[in-house]
């Protein structure tokens, strides 16, 4: 299994508070991704990174920001959490060659009350 | 627009064969993935197709027709542990590394 961890694994927070989720990899992979998964929508890309300090928006980036200061860490921040951001968040990584298949972390279940 | 369609749910019997279909309309095409996801867990990689034809990997096979925008995942000798969601994902022409996921097919295997 690819070495990917996410923290925290579960979090309950109140509307309006900032939240940061962390993804850590030990594979030295170039690409990292943040997805959210909601019933009926499948996995939707929030932001991705193609290198240290190189990030770009995905299809559902409003209300989220990211940072990548080291190869191994990719942070997702909800600046002011809303109930619509209640979801399961998955981090994924992929290498720089071949099929670029993505490997997923265990996920973070976030509830915004 | 970009769209990936899969059936929402399927039911099959232990020991049988099941085919899960995926159709896609994307701006270009750079490959198609199948992932398995058990309830409450992360998706795990099953297969990758970039050329037309069938790729076989044990009990699982995946087929691709680029001209038809169509793929299927074939599961043989079904086992109870195959009960899971199966996600189809496409790399479109804009990127060699970003994926667009379908909503997934939930497969229930019954004894």
Tab-separated table of C-alpha atoms in Angstrom:
chain	number	residue	atom	x	y	z
A	1	UNK	CA	0.000	0.000	0.000
A	2	UNK	CA	1.144	3.525	-0.804
A	3	UNK	CA	2.252	5.434	2.274
A	4	UNK	CA	-0.453	8.043	2.643
A	5	UNK	CA	-1.925	9.253	5.903
A	6	UNK	CA	-4.582	11.827	6.619
A	7	UNK	CA	-5.247	13.724	9.816
A	8	UNK	CA	-7.561	14.066	11.516
A	9	UNK	CA	-9.625	11.031	10.543
A	10	UNK	CA	-12.792	12.483	12.025
A	11	UNK	CA	-13.708	16.039	12.908
A	12	UNK	CA	-16.822	17.861	14.023
A	13	UNK	CA	-16.706	21.633	13.796
A	14	UNK	CA	-19.075	24.575	13.911
A	15	UNK	CA	-20.171	26.756	11.024
A	16	UNK	CA	-17.828	29.681	10.494
A	17	UNK	CA	-14.719	28.124	12.018
A	18	UNK	CA	-11.541	27.485	10.001
A	19	UNK	CA	-10.495	23.878	9.489
A	20	UNK	CA	-7.253	22.407	8.143
A	21	UNK	CA	-6.884	18.839	6.943
A	22	UNK	CA	-3.467	17.318	6.438
A	23	UNK	CA	-2.256	14.764	3.922
A	24	UNK	CA	1.174	13.214	4.365
A	25	UNK	CA	2.947	10.863	1.944
A	26	UNK	CA	6.148	8.874	2.203
A	27	UNK	CA	6.319	7.912	-1.501
A	28	UNK	CA	7.993	11.087	-2.802
A	29	UNK	CA	5.294	11.344	-5.478
A	30	UNK	CA	5.033	14.580	-7.421
A	31	UNK	CA	1.263	14.892	-7.710
A	32	UNK	CA	-1.157	15.247	-4.817
A	33	UNK	CA	-4.919	15.760	-4.886
A	34	UNK	CA	-7.790	16.592	-2.581
A	35	UNK	CA	-11.259	15.169	-3.327
A	36	UNK	CA	-14.572	15.249	-1.572
A	37	UNK	CA	-17.046	12.392	-1.791
A	38	UNK	CA	-20.765	12.878	-1.320
A	39	UNK	CA	-23.664	10.489	-1.986
A	40	UNK	CA	-24.789	10.722	-5.603
A	41	UNK	CA	-21.789	12.781	-6.692
A	42	UNK	CA	-18.882	10.423	-6.557
A	43	UNK	CA	-15.399	11.842	-6.083
A	44	UNK	CA	-14.969	15.483	-7.024
A	45	UNK	CA	-11.609	17.192	-7.307
A	46	UNK	CA	-11.153	20.221	-5.039
A	47	UNK	CA	-7.508	21.194	-5.617
A	48	UNK	CA	-4.382	19.489	-6.800
A	49	UNK	CA	-0.634	20.021	-6.697
A	50	UNK	CA	1.965	19.243	-9.338
A	51	UNK	CA	4.957	20.145	-7.195
A	52	UNK	CA	6.098	22.089	-4.153
A	53	UNK	CA	4.298	25.461	-4.129
A	54	UNK	CA	2.551	24.528	-7.408
A	55	UNK	CA	-1.182	24.112	-6.995
A	56	UNK	CA	-4.306	24.588	-9.076
A	57	UNK	CA	-8.072	24.493	-8.719
A	58	UNK	CA	-10.303	21.539	-9.407
A	59	UNK	CA	-14.015	21.480	-10.172
A	60	UNK	CA	-15.295	22.353	-6.659
A	61	UNK	CA	-12.666	24.715	-5.245
A	62	UNK	CA	-14.902	27.515	-3.883
A	63	UNK	CA	-14.451	27.887	-0.117
A	64	UNK	CA	-11.227	25.858	-0.050
A	65	UNK	CA	-7.539	26.709	-0.216
A	66	UNK	CA	-4.444	24.518	-0.260
A	67	UNK	CA	-0.743	24.741	0.411
A	68	UNK	CA	2.218	22.530	-0.320
A	69	UNK	CA	5.481	23.689	1.233
A	70	UNK	CA	7.116	20.232	1.203
A	71	UNK	CA	6.853	17.293	-1.185
A	72	UNK	CA	5.343	15.089	1.496
A	73	UNK	CA	2.617	17.391	2.853
A	74	UNK	CA	-0.513	18.812	1.220
A	75	UNK	CA	-2.852	20.871	3.390
A	76	UNK	CA	-6.509	21.628	2.687
A	77	UNK	CA	-8.053	24.596	4.494
A	78	UNK	CA	-11.695	25.498	4.817
A	79	UNK	CA	-11.451	29.207	5.584
A	80	UNK	CA	-14.923	29.419	7.143
A	81	UNK	CA	-16.654	26.061	7.277
A	82	UNK	CA	-20.256	25.742	6.089
A	83	UNK	CA	-22.731	22.892	6.438
A	84	UNK	CA	-22.428	22.210	2.694
A	85	UNK	CA	-18.817	21.235	3.320
A	86	UNK	CA	-19.864	18.279	5.460
A	87	UNK	CA	-18.342	15.415	3.514
A	88	UNK	CA	-15.686	12.729	3.378
A	89	UNK	CA	-12.383	14.132	2.143
A	90	UNK	CA	-9.818	11.953	0.414
A	91	UNK	CA	-6.249	12.789	-0.421
A	92	UNK	CA	-4.560	10.988	-3.312
A	93	UNK	CA	-1.078	10.831	-4.796
A	94	UNK	CA	0.344	9.803	-8.143
A	95	UNK	CA	3.742	9.483	-9.692
A	96	UNK	CA	5.183	11.208	-12.745
A	97	UNK	CA	5.196	8.387	-15.263
A	98	UNK	CA	3.219	5.524	-16.699
A	99	UNK	CA	-0.499	5.583	-16.100
A	100	UNK	CA	-0.322	8.164	-13.282
A	101	UNK	CA	-2.628	5.917	-11.264
A	102	UNK	CA	-3.770	7.530	-8.083
A	103	UNK	CA	-3.483	6.033	-4.605
A	104	UNK	CA	-5.826	7.220	-1.932
A	105	UNK	CA	-5.451	7.990	1.733
A	106	UNK	CA	-7.898	6.600	4.323
A	107	UNK	CA	-10.134	9.687	4.266
A	108	UNK	CA	-11.319	12.310	6.745
A	109	UNK	CA	-14.962	12.499	7.757
A	110	UNK	CA	-15.823	16.147	8.424
A	111	UNK	CA	-19.101	17.267	9.941
A	112	UNK	CA	-19.966	20.959	10.072
A	113	UNK	CA	-22.803	21.715	12.508
B	1	UNK	CA	-19.485	19.088	-21.199
B	2	UNK	CA	-17.858	16.126	-19.539
B	3	UNK	CA	-19.935	13.234	-18.328
B	4	UNK	CA	-19.359	9.726	-17.027
B	5	UNK	CA	-22.326	7.388	-16.586
B	6	UNK	CA	-22.534	4.182	-14.591
B	7	UNK	CA	-25.534	2.255	-13.227
B	8	UNK	CA	-26.246	3.217	-9.636
B	9	UNK	CA	-26.743	-0.278	-8.231
B	10	UNK	CA	-26.432	-3.891	-9.330
B	11	UNK	CA	-27.142	-7.184	-7.624
B	12	UNK	CA	-25.549	-10.530	-8.462
B	13	UNK	CA	-25.221	-14.009	-7.008
B	14	UNK	CA	-22.122	-15.527	-5.454
B	15	UNK	CA	-20.188	-17.536	-8.050
B	16	UNK	CA	-21.760	-15.732	-10.996
B	17	UNK	CA	-20.343	-13.223	-13.483
B	18	UNK	CA	-21.294	-9.537	-13.514
B	19	UNK	CA	-20.511	-6.773	-15.996
B	20	UNK	CA	-20.455	-3.135	-14.859
B	21	UNK	CA	-20.696	-0.636	-17.696
B	22	UNK	CA	-19.294	2.872	-17.970
B	23	UNK	CA	-19.896	5.360	-20.758
B	24	UNK	CA	-18.039	8.638	-20.999
B	25	UNK	CA	-18.094	11.898	-22.903
B	26	UNK	CA	-14.973	13.953	-22.235
B	27	UNK	CA	-12.867	16.555	-23.992
B	28	UNK	CA	-10.238	14.170	-25.278
B	29	UNK	CA	-9.141	10.911	-23.724
B	30	UNK	CA	-5.918	9.782	-22.071
B	31	UNK	CA	-6.962	6.595	-20.305
B	32	UNK	CA	-9.631	4.996	-18.095
B	33	UNK	CA	-9.356	3.576	-14.588
B	34	UNK	CA	-11.504	1.292	-12.470
B	35	UNK	CA	-11.385	1.528	-8.685
B	36	UNK	CA	-13.018	-0.583	-5.989
B	37	UNK	CA	-14.313	1.044	-2.830
B	38	UNK	CA	-15.674	-0.877	0.146
B	39	UNK	CA	-18.076	0.990	2.414
B	40	UNK	CA	-16.241	3.353	4.733
B	41	UNK	CA	-12.890	2.781	3.050
B	42	UNK	CA	-10.685	4.458	0.451
B	43	UNK	CA	-10.858	3.605	-3.253
B	44	UNK	CA	-8.256	1.084	-4.409
B	45	UNK	CA	-6.902	0.756	-7.937
B	46	UNK	CA	-8.185	-2.186	-10.029
B	47	UNK	CA	-7.302	-1.603	-13.662
B	48	UNK	CA	-6.171	0.823	-16.327
B	49	UNK	CA	-7.034	0.879	-20.043
B	50	UNK	CA	-5.626	3.276	-22.600
B	51	UNK	CA	-5.903	1.171	-25.778
B	52	UNK	CA	-8.944	-0.648	-27.126
B	53	UNK	CA	-9.431	-4.193	-25.954
B	54	UNK	CA	-9.568	-6.382	-22.905
B	55	UNK	CA	-7.159	-6.312	-19.968
B	56	UNK	CA	-7.366	-9.362	-17.713
B	57	UNK	CA	-6.165	-9.488	-14.143
B	58	UNK	CA	-7.234	-12.584	-12.263
B	59	UNK	CA	-10.988	-12.636	-11.694
B	60	UNK	CA	-11.301	-9.064	-12.930
B	61	UNK	CA	-11.159	-7.891	-16.552
B	62	UNK	CA	-11.655	-4.448	-18.044
B	63	UNK	CA	-12.602	-3.603	-21.602
B	64	UNK	CA	-12.312	-0.337	-23.507
B	65	UNK	CA	-13.736	0.951	-26.801
B	66	UNK	CA	-12.508	4.476	-27.413
B	67	UNK	CA	-14.627	4.975	-30.533
B	68	UNK	CA	-17.780	4.213	-28.534
B	69	UNK	CA	-16.729	5.984	-25.345
B	70	UNK	CA	-17.427	2.782	-23.480
B	71	UNK	CA	-15.802	0.536	-20.923
B	72	UNK	CA	-16.873	-2.347	-18.750
B	73	UNK	CA	-15.516	-4.146	-15.720
B	74	UNK	CA	-16.127	-7.884	-15.686
B	75	UNK	CA	-16.042	-9.727	-12.380
B	76	UNK	CA	-15.977	-13.531	-12.539
B	77	UNK	CA	-16.597	-16.135	-9.841
B	78	UNK	CA	-18.156	-13.532	-7.607
B	79	UNK	CA	-17.382	-13.672	-3.911
B	80	UNK	CA	-19.180	-12.016	-1.027
B	81	UNK	CA	-16.167	-9.756	-0.503
B	82	UNK	CA	-16.753	-8.270	-3.977
B	83	UNK	CA	-19.718	-6.369	-2.549
B	84	UNK	CA	-18.464	-2.797	-2.939
B	85	UNK	CA	-18.772	0.284	-5.096
B	86	UNK	CA	-16.924	0.316	-8.410
B	87	UNK	CA	-15.776	3.679	-9.721
B	88	UNK	CA	-15.000	4.484	-13.335
B	89	UNK	CA	-12.587	7.401	-13.878
B	90	UNK	CA	-11.295	9.016	-17.062
B	91	UNK	CA	-8.204	11.072	-17.814
B	92	UNK	CA	-9.386	13.645	-20.317
B	93	UNK	CA	-7.348	15.320	-23.015
B	94	UNK	CA	-6.484	18.362	-20.902
B	95	UNK	CA	-4.249	16.526	-18.480
B	96	UNK	CA	-2.187	13.397	-18.194
B	97	UNK	CA	-2.766	13.112	-14.456
B	98	UNK	CA	-6.162	14.550	-13.457
B	99	UNK	CA	-9.143	12.184	-13.251
B	100	UNK	CA	-12.869	12.683	-13.686
B	101	UNK	CA	-14.890	10.157	-11.675
B	102	UNK	CA	-18.287	8.686	-12.309
B	103	UNK	CA	-20.715	8.393	-9.397
B	104	UNK	CA	-19.920	4.717	-8.948
B	105	UNK	CA	-21.879	1.470	-9.118
B	106	UNK	CA	-22.800	-0.215	-5.847
B	107	UNK	CA	-22.623	-3.994	-6.284
B	108	UNK	CA	-24.344	-6.311	-3.862
B	109	UNK	CA	-23.349	-9.977	-4.001
B	110	UNK	CA	-25.938	-12.319	-2.513
B	111	UNK	CA	-25.392	-15.922	-1.384
